[in-house]
Amino acid sequence: MPAPASPLLSLEALKVAYGGIQAVKGIDLIVGDGELVCLIGANGAGKTTTLKGITGLQPVQSGTVRYGGEDVTGLPAFQLVRRGLAMVPEGRGVFGGLTIEENLAMGAYVRQDRDAIRADIERVYGLFPRLKERRRQTAGTLSGGEQQMLAMGRALMSRPRMLLLDEPSMGLAPLMVQKVFETVLAVSREGVTILLIEQNAKLALEVSSRGYVMESGEITLAGDAKMLLHDPKVRAAYLGVGA
Amino acid sequence: MDTFLQQIVNGLTLGSIYAIVALGYTMVYGIVQLINFAHGEVVMIGALTAYSVIVALTGAQVPLPAVAIVLVATMVAIPVCMAVGYTLERTAYRPLRRAPRLAPLITAIGLSIILQHLALIVWSRNPLPYPQIIHTVPYHLTGNPNGATITNVQIAIVVTSVAMMAGLVTLVYRTKLGIAMRAVAQNPSIAGLMGIDNNRVIALTFVIGAGLGAVAGVMVGSYYGIAHYQMGFLLGLKAFSAAVLGGIGNLAGAMLGGLLLGVIEALGAGYVGDLTNLCQLSGWFDALKVRCATDPNVTLFGSNYQDVFAFIVLILVLVFRPSGLLGERVSDRA
C-alpha cells in the first residue's frame, strides 16, 4: 500500500486494553495530511478503543501515537485539541443541559478570537439550518440526527487540522446518514484531515481515499478504498454481498 | 405583627448568609459530586482573618472610615480563603477524584477538623469579640416606635449577598468559564475533548466558592459580633441543609434554600416560646394555673432551640423530597 508522503497521524504498534481485555493488539495506521481515511470493522473489533487510545481517554499499554511529527502518546484529550486534533465521540456526546449555542461555544473553547468564533458559529448554522432555529434550546431536546449535526459542528468550531469521527452514522435514519456523509466529504474538501470510524463499511469506503479493516483488535486489511470496496473478503464480511 | 415582621427581616438577613455559604457547597457538588464538609471551616477562616485585619487596623489607628476598614479586611480574607479552597482541592480531593465516594467524604470531615485546629492555634480557643466598628443604625419599618426595625448592617448584608448571587449567576450562565463549568459538570470526558482542562475548571470552582465563603464569614462575624474557631461547624451544616433543601447541585436552589431556611429558623426562634407556653393549658390543670399566676411564661422550648429548625427541615426534606425543592435527577447521584 502506498503510504502517504507526509503522515499527520501515525499509530505504531499501538496496544490498548479495555476492561481487562486486549482490545487493540498492536496496530499500525497512518493518516496523511489532508487525507480522508476510514477504519471499518464489526462491532467489538476495537475501533472505538483505538480512538480512545489516541485521545488519551483510555491508557495506552505500549506503542506510539504520533501527531504532527510529535509523540503525543498518553497526552490528555484537552492538550490534543490545542494541537488541532478534534474528536466527535461515539454516541455524539453533546452537552444535553447546555443550549446549542453554548455547545458550539464550547467547541471553540481553545480559541480567543471572538469575532471569528461568531463568524464560525454562523458558518455551522449555514451548514445545519436546523441548529440555528433551535439555538436557544438545550441540546438534549434535539433528535439523534440533529445531535450528530451539533457534535460535528461543535468539533469544527475548534478549526481543527484533523478530525476523528467515531461512528457518525450510528442510530440515524437513512436520510440523516446521507446528510452526515455529505458533511464529512465537504469538511474533507476544505482540507481537514479525517479519520472516520464506521460500521457502515460501504458508505465509509465510498467517501474515503484509503481504508483499514479491523478484526479482533488487529488490522487485517488495508489499502485503497475503491480496491477494498471490491475486495471479495470485505464484500462478504462487511458489505453483505456473497463472495 | 411587629414580631412577625421583625423575624422576617432577621430571617432574610441570616438566610442571605446561608445562601452564600450554600452556594459554595452546591457548586462543588454540582461539578464533582462531593460534599465539601470543610467549606464551613473556610467561612470560619474568612471571619477570623478579617477579624485580625480589623483589629490590626483599628489598633494602629489607621485613619480610615469604618466601612473602608471592613472592606479592606474582606479583601484580605477573600484571597486567603481562596488559597485555602485551592489547597484543599489540590492536595486532598484531586488525588481522590476516582476513589469510592466514601473516601473524599471522610477526607472532607478530616480536613474540617484539621482546619479547626489550625485556627485554634492561630486565633486561640476563646470566642473573639468582633469589633463593632460600624455604628448600627436601626430604621423603623412601621409607625410603631417599639416595632420592627431593619439595621444598616442587615441592609448591607442582604444587598451584598444579592449582588454576589447576581454576579455568580452571570458568571455561570454568561461567561465562557461558566459554560465550561457546566460542561465539566455534565460530562468531564467530553469536556476534555473540547480542550477544557477539567482540573483547572474544578479548582476554579473551589476557589470561587471559597471566595464567597470569605465574604459570608465577614458578614457572620459582623452580624453576631463574635468569631470563634468552631463557628464554621454549625454554620456549615445549616448551609448544607439549605443546599439540600433547595436541591443540591442547583444554584437557584441554594439561594432559595438559604433564604427559606433563614426565615424558617427566625420564625421558629421567634414563636417557639409562645407556641410551647404551657400556660395556654392552665384551664385544664390546676397546678399550672397556680404556677402561671406568678409567671405567665412557662415555656417548654425557648429561642435557644433555634438551631433545631434547620435540622428538622433537613430531615423532612430527606424523607419527603430528597431531590430538594428545585432539584432533579438525584436518584442517579445519591
Coordinates of C-alpha atoms in Angstrom, one line a residue:
Chain A
M1 CA 0.0 0.0 0.0
P2 CA 1.4 3.4 -0.9
A3 CA 2.0 5.3 2.4
P4 CA 1.1 9.0 2.2
A5 CA 4.0 11.4 1.7
S6 CA 3.6 13.3 4.9
P7 CA 1.8 11.5 7.7
L8 CA -0.2 13.7 10.1
L9 CA -1.2 10.9 12.4
S10 CA 0.5 7.6 12.8
L11 CA 0.0 4.8 15.1
E12 CA 2.9 2.4 15.7
A13 CA 2.4 -1.0 17.3
L14 CA -0.4 0.5 19.4
K15 CA -1.8 -1.7 22.2
V16 CA -4.7 -0.7 24.3
A17 CA -6.6 -2.7 26.9
Y18 CA -10.3 -2.1 27.6
G19 CA -11.9 -3.6 30.7
G20 CA -9.1 -6.2 31.2
I21 CA -9.3 -7.3 27.5
Q22 CA -6.6 -6.7 25.0
A23 CA -8.9 -4.8 22.6
V24 CA -6.2 -3.3 20.3
K25 CA -3.4 -5.7 19.7
G26 CA -0.6 -3.6 18.3
I27 CA -1.8 -1.9 15.2
D28 CA -0.1 0.3 12.7
L29 CA -2.1 3.0 11.0
I30 CA -1.2 6.2 9.0
V31 CA -3.3 9.1 8.0
G32 CA -1.6 11.6 5.6
D33 CA -2.1 15.3 5.8
G34 CA -5.4 16.2 4.1
E35 CA -6.5 12.6 3.6
L36 CA -9.8 11.0 4.4
V37 CA -9.1 7.6 5.8
C38 CA -11.6 5.1 7.3
L39 CA -11.3 2.4 9.8
I40 CA -14.0 -0.2 9.4
G41 CA -14.9 -3.4 11.2
A42 CA -17.6 -5.2 13.1
N43 CA -18.9 -4.2 16.5
G44 CA -16.3 -5.0 19.1
A45 CA -13.4 -5.1 16.7
G46 CA -11.6 -2.5 18.7
K47 CA -12.2 0.6 16.6
T48 CA -13.5 2.9 19.3
T49 CA -10.8 1.7 21.8
T50 CA -8.3 2.7 19.1
L51 CA -9.7 6.2 19.2
K52 CA -9.8 6.3 22.9
G53 CA -6.1 5.3 22.9
I54 CA -5.3 8.1 20.5
T55 CA -7.2 10.7 22.6
G56 CA -5.9 9.6 26.0
L57 CA -9.4 8.5 27.2
Q58 CA -8.0 5.0 27.6
P59 CA -4.4 4.4 28.7
V60 CA -2.1 3.1 26.1
Q61 CA -0.2 -0.1 27.1
S62 CA 2.5 0.2 24.5
G63 CA 3.2 1.6 21.1
T64 CA 3.3 5.2 19.9
V65 CA 0.8 7.8 18.8
R66 CA 2.5 10.4 16.6
Y67 CA 0.7 13.5 15.6
G68 CA 2.2 16.3 13.5
G69 CA 5.6 14.8 14.0
E70 CA 5.3 14.9 17.8
D71 CA 5.0 11.9 20.1
V72 CA 1.6 12.5 21.8
T73 CA 1.1 9.1 23.4
G74 CA -0.9 9.3 26.5
L75 CA -1.4 13.1 26.3
P76 CA -4.8 14.1 27.7
A77 CA -7.5 15.0 25.2
F78 CA -7.6 18.6 26.1
Q79 CA -4.0 19.1 25.0
L80 CA -4.6 17.3 21.7
V81 CA -7.4 19.7 20.9
R82 CA -5.0 22.6 21.5
R83 CA -2.8 21.0 18.8
G84 CA -5.6 20.9 16.3
L85 CA -6.8 17.3 16.8
A86 CA -10.6 17.3 17.5
M87 CA -12.9 14.3 18.0
V88 CA -16.5 13.6 17.6
P89 CA -17.1 10.8 20.1
E90 CA -19.3 7.8 19.7
G91 CA -22.9 8.5 20.8
R92 CA -22.2 12.2 19.9
G93 CA -21.7 13.4 23.4
V94 CA -23.4 16.7 23.2
F95 CA -23.9 18.6 26.5
G96 CA -27.6 17.9 26.9
G97 CA -28.1 20.6 29.5
L98 CA -26.4 23.3 27.5
T99 CA -28.0 25.2 24.7
I100 CA -27.0 24.6 21.1
E101 CA -25.1 27.9 21.0
E102 CA -23.4 27.1 24.3
N103 CA -22.3 23.7 22.9
L104 CA -20.8 25.4 19.8
A105 CA -19.1 28.0 22.1
M106 CA -17.5 25.1 24.0
G107 CA -16.3 23.7 20.7
A108 CA -14.3 26.9 20.3
Y109 CA -13.1 26.8 23.9
V110 CA -9.4 26.8 22.9
R111 CA -9.8 29.9 20.7
Q112 CA -9.7 33.5 21.8
D113 CA -10.7 35.3 18.6
R114 CA -14.3 36.3 19.5
D115 CA -15.3 37.8 16.1
A116 CA -14.0 34.8 14.1
I117 CA -15.8 32.5 16.6
R118 CA -19.0 34.4 16.0
A119 CA -18.5 34.0 12.2
D120 CA -17.8 30.3 12.6
I121 CA -21.0 29.8 14.6
E122 CA -22.9 31.3 11.7
R123 CA -21.0 29.1 9.3
V124 CA -22.1 26.0 11.2
Y125 CA -25.6 27.4 11.2
G126 CA -25.3 27.7 7.4
L127 CA -24.3 24.1 7.2
F128 CA -27.1 22.9 9.5
P129 CA -30.0 25.4 9.5
R130 CA -31.9 23.2 11.9
L131 CA -29.4 24.2 14.6
K132 CA -30.0 27.9 14.0
E133 CA -33.7 27.5 14.5
R134 CA -33.1 25.9 17.9
R135 CA -30.0 27.8 19.0
R136 CA -31.5 28.7 22.4
Q137 CA -32.9 25.2 23.2
T138 CA -30.9 22.7 25.2
A139 CA -29.2 20.1 23.1
G140 CA -31.0 17.3 25.0
T141 CA -34.2 18.3 23.2
L142 CA -32.6 17.6 19.7
S143 CA -33.2 14.4 17.7
G144 CA -30.4 11.9 17.3
G145 CA -29.6 13.2 13.8
E146 CA -29.6 16.9 14.9
Q147 CA -27.3 15.9 17.8
Q148 CA -24.9 14.4 15.3
M149 CA -25.0 17.7 13.3
L150 CA -24.3 19.6 16.5
A151 CA -21.5 17.3 17.5
M152 CA -19.8 17.7 14.1
G153 CA -20.4 21.4 14.0
R154 CA -19.0 21.7 17.5
A155 CA -15.9 19.8 16.6
L156 CA -15.4 22.1 13.6
M157 CA -15.6 25.1 15.9
S158 CA -12.1 24.4 17.1
R159 CA -10.9 24.9 13.5
P160 CA -9.2 21.5 13.7
R161 CA -6.4 20.4 11.4
M162 CA -7.6 16.8 11.9
L163 CA -11.0 15.3 12.9
L164 CA -11.6 11.9 14.4
L165 CA -15.1 10.8 13.8
D166 CA -16.5 7.8 15.7
E167 CA -19.5 6.1 14.2
P168 CA -21.2 9.3 12.9
S169 CA -24.0 7.3 11.2
M170 CA -24.9 5.1 14.2
G171 CA -28.6 5.0 15.0
L172 CA -29.5 7.6 12.4
A173 CA -32.3 7.4 9.8
P174 CA -31.1 6.8 6.2
L175 CA -31.7 10.4 5.1
M176 CA -29.7 11.7 8.1
V177 CA -26.9 9.2 7.3
Q178 CA -26.7 10.7 3.8
K179 CA -26.5 14.2 5.2
V180 CA -23.8 13.3 7.7
F181 CA -21.6 11.7 4.9
E182 CA -22.1 14.7 2.7
T183 CA -20.9 16.9 5.5
V184 CA -17.9 14.7 6.1
L185 CA -16.9 15.0 2.4
A186 CA -17.5 18.8 2.5
V187 CA -15.2 19.1 5.5
S188 CA -12.6 16.9 3.9
R189 CA -12.6 19.0 0.8
E190 CA -11.9 22.1 2.9
G191 CA -8.6 20.5 3.7
V192 CA -9.3 18.9 7.1
T193 CA -7.7 15.6 7.6
I194 CA -10.2 13.0 8.7
L195 CA -10.0 9.6 10.3
L196 CA -13.5 8.1 10.0
I197 CA -14.5 5.1 12.1
E198 CA -17.6 3.3 10.8
Q199 CA -19.6 0.2 10.9
N200 CA -21.3 1.2 7.7
A201 CA -18.4 0.0 5.6
K202 CA -19.9 0.7 2.2
L203 CA -20.6 4.4 2.8
A204 CA -17.3 4.8 4.6
L205 CA -15.2 3.3 1.8
E206 CA -17.1 5.3 -0.8
V207 CA -16.1 8.6 0.7
S208 CA -12.6 7.7 1.8
S209 CA -9.4 7.5 -0.2
R210 CA -7.9 4.7 1.9
G211 CA -9.3 2.2 4.4
Y212 CA -8.2 -0.1 7.1
V213 CA -10.2 -3.2 8.1
M214 CA -10.0 -4.1 11.8
E215 CA -10.9 -7.5 13.2
S216 CA -10.5 -8.7 16.8
G217 CA -8.1 -5.9 17.7
E218 CA -5.9 -6.3 14.6
I219 CA -5.7 -4.7 11.2
T220 CA -6.4 -7.5 8.7
L221 CA -6.6 -5.5 5.5
A222 CA -5.5 -2.1 4.4
G223 CA -5.4 -0.2 1.1
D224 CA -7.1 1.9 -1.4
A225 CA -10.7 2.4 -0.6
K226 CA -12.0 1.6 -4.0
M227 CA -9.9 -1.6 -4.0
L228 CA -11.3 -2.6 -0.6
L229 CA -14.8 -1.9 -1.8
H230 CA -14.3 -4.6 -4.4
D231 CA -12.3 -7.0 -2.3
P232 CA -14.2 -10.3 -2.1
K233 CA -13.4 -10.8 1.6
V234 CA -14.5 -7.3 2.5
R235 CA -17.7 -7.7 0.4
A236 CA -18.5 -10.9 2.1
A237 CA -17.8 -9.8 5.7
Y238 CA -18.9 -6.2 5.7
L239 CA -21.0 -5.4 2.7
G240 CA -23.4 -8.2 2.9
V241 CA -22.5 -9.5 -0.5
G242 CA -21.7 -13.1 -1.1
A243 CA -18.1 -13.7 -2.1
Chain B
M1 CA -47.5 41.6 63.6
D2 CA -44.3 43.5 64.6
T3 CA -42.8 40.3 65.9
F4 CA -43.6 38.6 62.6
L5 CA -42.1 41.4 60.5
Q6 CA -39.0 41.6 62.7
Q7 CA -38.4 37.8 62.4
I8 CA -38.8 38.0 58.6
V9 CA -36.2 40.7 58.5
N10 CA -33.9 38.8 60.7
G11 CA -34.6 35.6 58.8
L12 CA -33.8 37.2 55.4
T13 CA -30.6 38.6 56.8
L14 CA -29.5 35.2 58.1
G15 CA -30.9 33.5 55.1
S16 CA -28.8 35.5 52.7
I17 CA -25.7 34.5 54.6
Y18 CA -26.8 30.8 54.4
A19 CA -27.5 31.2 50.7
I20 CA -23.9 32.5 50.0
V21 CA -22.4 29.6 52.0
A22 CA -24.8 27.1 50.5
L23 CA -23.7 28.2 47.0
G24 CA -20.2 27.0 47.9
Y25 CA -21.5 23.6 48.8
T26 CA -23.7 23.3 45.8
M27 CA -21.2 24.5 43.2
V28 CA -18.7 21.9 44.3
Y29 CA -21.3 19.2 44.5
G30 CA -22.5 20.1 41.0
I31 CA -19.2 19.7 39.4
V32 CA -17.5 16.8 41.3
Q33 CA -20.5 15.3 43.3
L34 CA -18.6 15.8 46.5
I35 CA -19.9 17.3 49.8
N36 CA -17.0 19.5 50.8
F37 CA -17.7 19.4 54.6
A38 CA -14.7 21.6 55.1
H39 CA -16.5 24.6 53.5
G40 CA -17.8 25.8 56.8
E41 CA -14.2 26.0 58.1
V42 CA -13.3 28.1 55.0
V43 CA -16.0 30.5 56.1
M44 CA -14.6 30.5 59.7
I45 CA -11.1 31.3 58.4
G46 CA -12.6 34.2 56.4
A47 CA -14.3 35.6 59.5
L48 CA -11.1 35.2 61.7
T49 CA -8.8 36.6 59.0
A50 CA -11.0 39.7 58.6
Y51 CA -11.1 39.9 62.4
S52 CA -7.3 40.1 62.7
V53 CA -7.1 42.7 60.0
I54 CA -9.8 44.8 61.6
V55 CA -8.1 44.6 65.0
A56 CA -4.8 45.4 63.5
L57 CA -6.1 48.4 61.5
T58 CA -8.1 49.9 64.4
G59 CA -5.3 49.2 66.8
A60 CA -2.9 51.1 64.6
Q61 CA -5.5 53.9 64.4
V62 CA -5.4 53.9 60.7
P63 CA -7.4 57.0 59.6
L64 CA -10.0 55.1 57.5
P65 CA -13.7 55.2 57.9
A66 CA -15.2 52.1 59.5
V67 CA -16.8 50.8 56.3
A68 CA -13.4 51.0 54.5
I69 CA -11.7 49.0 57.2
V70 CA -14.3 46.3 56.9
L71 CA -13.8 46.4 53.1
V72 CA -10.1 46.1 53.4
A73 CA -10.5 43.2 55.8
T74 CA -12.8 41.4 53.4
M75 CA -10.4 42.0 50.5
V76 CA -7.7 40.3 52.6
A77 CA -10.0 37.4 53.7
I78 CA -11.1 36.6 50.1
P79 CA -7.7 35.6 48.8
V80 CA -6.8 33.8 52.0
C81 CA -9.9 31.7 51.7
M82 CA -9.4 31.2 48.0
A83 CA -5.9 29.9 48.7
V84 CA -7.3 27.5 51.4
G85 CA -10.0 26.3 49.0
Y86 CA -7.5 25.7 46.2
T87 CA -5.1 23.9 48.6
L88 CA -8.0 21.6 49.8
E89 CA -8.9 20.7 46.2
R90 CA -5.3 20.3 45.0
T91 CA -3.9 18.3 47.9
A92 CA -6.8 16.4 49.3
Y93 CA -9.7 16.0 46.9
R94 CA -8.0 15.8 43.5
P95 CA -6.0 12.6 44.3
L96 CA -9.3 11.0 45.3
R97 CA -11.2 12.0 42.2
R98 CA -11.6 8.4 41.1
A99 CA -11.8 6.9 44.6
P100 CA -15.0 5.5 46.0
R101 CA -17.5 8.1 47.2
L102 CA -16.9 7.5 50.8
A103 CA -13.1 8.3 50.7
P104 CA -13.4 12.0 49.8
L105 CA -16.3 12.4 52.2
I106 CA -14.3 11.1 55.2
T107 CA -11.4 13.3 53.9
A108 CA -13.6 16.3 54.0
I109 CA -14.5 15.7 57.6
G110 CA -10.9 15.2 58.4
L111 CA -9.9 18.4 56.7
S112 CA -12.6 20.2 58.6
I113 CA -11.1 19.1 61.9
I114 CA -7.6 20.0 60.7
L115 CA -8.7 23.5 59.7
Q116 CA -10.4 24.0 63.0
H117 CA -7.3 23.1 64.9
L118 CA -5.1 25.2 62.8
A119 CA -7.4 28.1 63.5
L120 CA -7.3 27.2 67.2
I121 CA -3.5 27.5 67.1
V122 CA -3.6 30.8 65.3
W123 CA -6.6 32.6 66.9
S124 CA -6.8 30.8 70.3
R125 CA -9.7 28.9 71.7
N126 CA -11.5 31.9 73.0
P127 CA -14.6 33.5 71.4
L128 CA -13.2 36.7 69.9
P129 CA -15.4 39.8 70.1
Y130 CA -15.7 41.1 66.6
P131 CA -15.0 44.9 66.8
Q132 CA -18.3 46.6 66.1
I133 CA -16.7 49.5 64.3
I134 CA -19.7 50.1 62.0
H135 CA -22.2 52.0 64.1
T136 CA -25.5 50.1 63.9
V137 CA -28.4 52.3 62.9
P138 CA -31.9 50.9 63.1
Y139 CA -34.6 52.0 60.7
H140 CA -38.3 51.6 61.7
L141 CA -40.4 49.6 59.3
T142 CA -43.7 50.6 60.8
G143 CA -45.1 53.6 62.6
N144 CA -44.7 51.8 65.9
P145 CA -41.6 53.3 67.7
N146 CA -41.1 50.0 69.5
G147 CA -41.9 47.9 66.4
A148 CA -39.9 46.1 63.8
T149 CA -36.6 47.6 62.5
I150 CA -34.0 46.9 60.0
T151 CA -30.4 48.0 60.6
N152 CA -27.9 49.4 58.2
V153 CA -25.8 46.2 58.8
Q154 CA -28.7 44.0 57.9
I155 CA -29.3 46.0 54.7
A156 CA -25.7 45.8 53.8
I157 CA -25.7 42.0 54.3
V158 CA -28.7 41.5 52.2
V159 CA -27.6 43.8 49.4
T160 CA -24.1 42.4 49.3
S161 CA -25.5 38.8 49.2
V162 CA -27.9 39.6 46.4
A163 CA -25.1 41.3 44.4
M164 CA -22.8 38.3 44.8
M165 CA -25.6 35.9 43.8
A166 CA -26.3 38.0 40.7
G167 CA -22.6 38.1 39.9
L168 CA -22.3 34.3 40.3
V169 CA -25.3 33.6 38.1
T170 CA -23.9 35.9 35.4
L171 CA -20.6 34.1 35.7
V172 CA -22.1 30.7 35.4
Y173 CA -24.6 31.4 32.6
R174 CA -23.0 34.2 30.6
T175 CA -19.2 33.6 30.6
K176 CA -17.0 31.1 28.8
L177 CA -15.7 29.9 32.2
G178 CA -19.3 29.4 33.5
I179 CA -20.3 27.4 30.4
A180 CA -17.2 25.3 30.8
M181 CA -18.1 24.7 34.5
R182 CA -21.5 23.4 33.4
A183 CA -19.9 21.3 30.6
V184 CA -17.5 19.7 33.0
A185 CA -20.3 19.1 35.5
Q186 CA -22.3 17.3 32.8
N187 CA -19.6 15.2 31.2
P188 CA -15.9 15.6 32.1
S189 CA -14.5 13.4 29.4
I190 CA -16.4 15.2 26.6
A191 CA -15.4 18.5 28.1
G192 CA -11.8 17.3 27.7
L193 CA -12.4 16.7 24.0
M194 CA -13.4 20.4 23.8
G195 CA -9.9 21.3 25.0
I196 CA -11.2 22.2 28.5
D197 CA -8.7 21.5 31.3
N198 CA -11.1 19.8 33.8
N199 CA -8.7 20.1 36.7
R200 CA -8.3 23.8 36.2
V201 CA -12.1 24.4 36.0
I202 CA -12.7 22.2 39.1
A203 CA -10.0 24.1 41.0
L204 CA -11.6 27.4 40.0
T205 CA -15.0 26.2 41.2
F206 CA -13.5 25.6 44.6
V207 CA -11.7 28.9 44.6
I208 CA -14.9 30.8 43.7
G209 CA -16.9 29.0 46.4
A210 CA -14.2 29.8 48.9
G211 CA -14.2 33.5 47.9
L212 CA -18.0 33.6 48.5
G213 CA -17.4 31.9 51.8
A214 CA -14.9 34.5 52.9
V215 CA -17.4 37.3 52.4
A216 CA -20.0 35.2 54.3
G217 CA -17.6 34.8 57.1
V218 CA -17.1 38.6 57.5
M219 CA -20.9 39.0 57.4
V220 CA -21.5 36.4 60.1
G221 CA -18.8 38.0 62.3
S222 CA -20.1 41.5 61.9
Y223 CA -23.7 40.4 62.4
Y224 CA -23.3 38.3 65.5
G225 CA -20.3 40.3 66.8
I226 CA -18.3 37.3 67.7
A227 CA -16.0 34.9 65.9
H228 CA -14.7 31.5 67.1
Y229 CA -12.6 28.7 65.7
Q230 CA -15.6 26.4 65.8
M231 CA -18.1 28.8 64.3
G232 CA -17.9 27.2 60.9
F233 CA -19.2 23.8 62.0
L234 CA -22.8 24.7 62.8
L235 CA -23.0 27.3 60.1
G236 CA -21.6 24.9 57.5
L237 CA -24.1 22.2 58.5
K238 CA -27.0 24.7 58.2
A239 CA -25.9 26.0 54.9
F240 CA -25.5 22.4 53.7
S241 CA -29.1 21.8 54.9
A242 CA -30.1 24.9 52.9
A243 CA -28.4 23.5 49.8
V244 CA -30.2 20.1 50.2
L245 CA -33.5 21.9 50.8
G246 CA -33.1 23.8 47.5
G247 CA -31.8 20.7 45.7
I248 CA -28.0 20.2 45.9
G249 CA -26.2 21.0 42.7
N250 CA -28.7 23.6 41.7
L251 CA -27.6 27.3 42.1
A252 CA -31.1 28.8 42.3
G253 CA -31.9 26.0 44.8
A254 CA -29.1 27.0 47.1
M255 CA -30.3 30.6 47.1
L256 CA -33.9 29.7 47.7
G257 CA -33.0 27.1 50.3
G258 CA -30.7 29.6 52.1
L259 CA -33.3 32.3 52.3
L260 CA -36.1 29.9 53.3
L261 CA -34.0 28.2 55.9
G262 CA -33.1 31.6 57.4
V263 CA -36.8 32.7 57.6
I264 CA -37.9 29.3 59.0
E265 CA -35.2 29.5 61.6
A266 CA -36.1 33.1 62.6
L267 CA -39.8 32.4 62.7
G268 CA -39.2 29.2 64.7
A269 CA -37.0 31.1 67.2
G270 CA -39.5 33.9 67.4
Y271 CA -42.6 31.8 68.0
V272 CA -41.4 28.5 69.6
G273 CA -41.6 30.1 73.1
D274 CA -45.2 31.3 72.7
L275 CA -46.3 28.1 71.0
T276 CA -44.9 25.8 73.7
N277 CA -46.1 28.0 76.6
L278 CA -47.8 25.6 78.9
C279 CA -49.9 28.4 80.5
Q280 CA -52.2 28.0 77.4
L281 CA -53.3 24.8 79.1
S282 CA -53.8 26.3 82.6
G283 CA -57.5 26.0 82.3
W284 CA -57.1 22.2 82.4
F285 CA -54.6 21.7 85.1
D286 CA -54.9 23.4 88.5
A287 CA -51.2 23.1 89.2
L288 CA -50.4 25.0 86.1
K289 CA -53.0 27.7 87.0
V290 CA -51.2 28.4 90.3
R291 CA -47.8 28.5 88.6
C292 CA -48.9 30.7 85.7
A293 CA -50.5 33.2 88.1
T294 CA -47.0 34.2 89.2
D295 CA -45.1 33.6 86.0
P296 CA -47.2 33.7 82.7
N297 CA -44.3 32.2 80.7
V298 CA -43.8 28.5 81.4
T299 CA -42.4 27.5 78.1
L300 CA -41.1 24.1 77.1
F301 CA -38.7 25.4 74.4
G302 CA -37.2 28.8 74.2
S303 CA -35.5 30.6 71.3
N304 CA -32.3 28.7 72.2
Y305 CA -33.8 25.9 70.3
Q306 CA -33.3 28.0 67.1
D307 CA -30.7 25.6 65.8
V308 CA -33.1 22.7 65.8
F309 CA -35.2 24.0 63.0
A310 CA -32.6 23.8 60.3
F311 CA -32.1 20.1 61.0
I312 CA -35.9 19.4 61.3
V313 CA -36.1 20.9 57.8
L314 CA -33.2 18.8 56.6
I315 CA -34.8 15.6 57.9
L316 CA -38.2 16.5 56.4
V317 CA -36.6 17.2 53.1
L318 CA -34.6 14.0 53.1
V319 CA -37.7 12.0 53.9
F320 CA -40.3 13.6 51.7
R321 CA -38.4 15.3 48.8
P322 CA -34.8 14.0 48.7
S323 CA -34.1 15.9 45.5
G324 CA -34.9 19.2 47.2
L325 CA -37.3 21.9 46.1
L326 CA -35.7 22.7 42.7
G327 CA -33.5 19.6 42.3
E328 CA -33.9 16.9 39.7
R329 CA -32.1 13.6 39.0
V330 CA -30.7 13.0 42.4
S331 CA -31.6 9.3 42.2
D332 CA -28.6 8.6 39.9
R333 CA -26.2 10.6 42.1
A334 CA -27.0 10.0 45.7

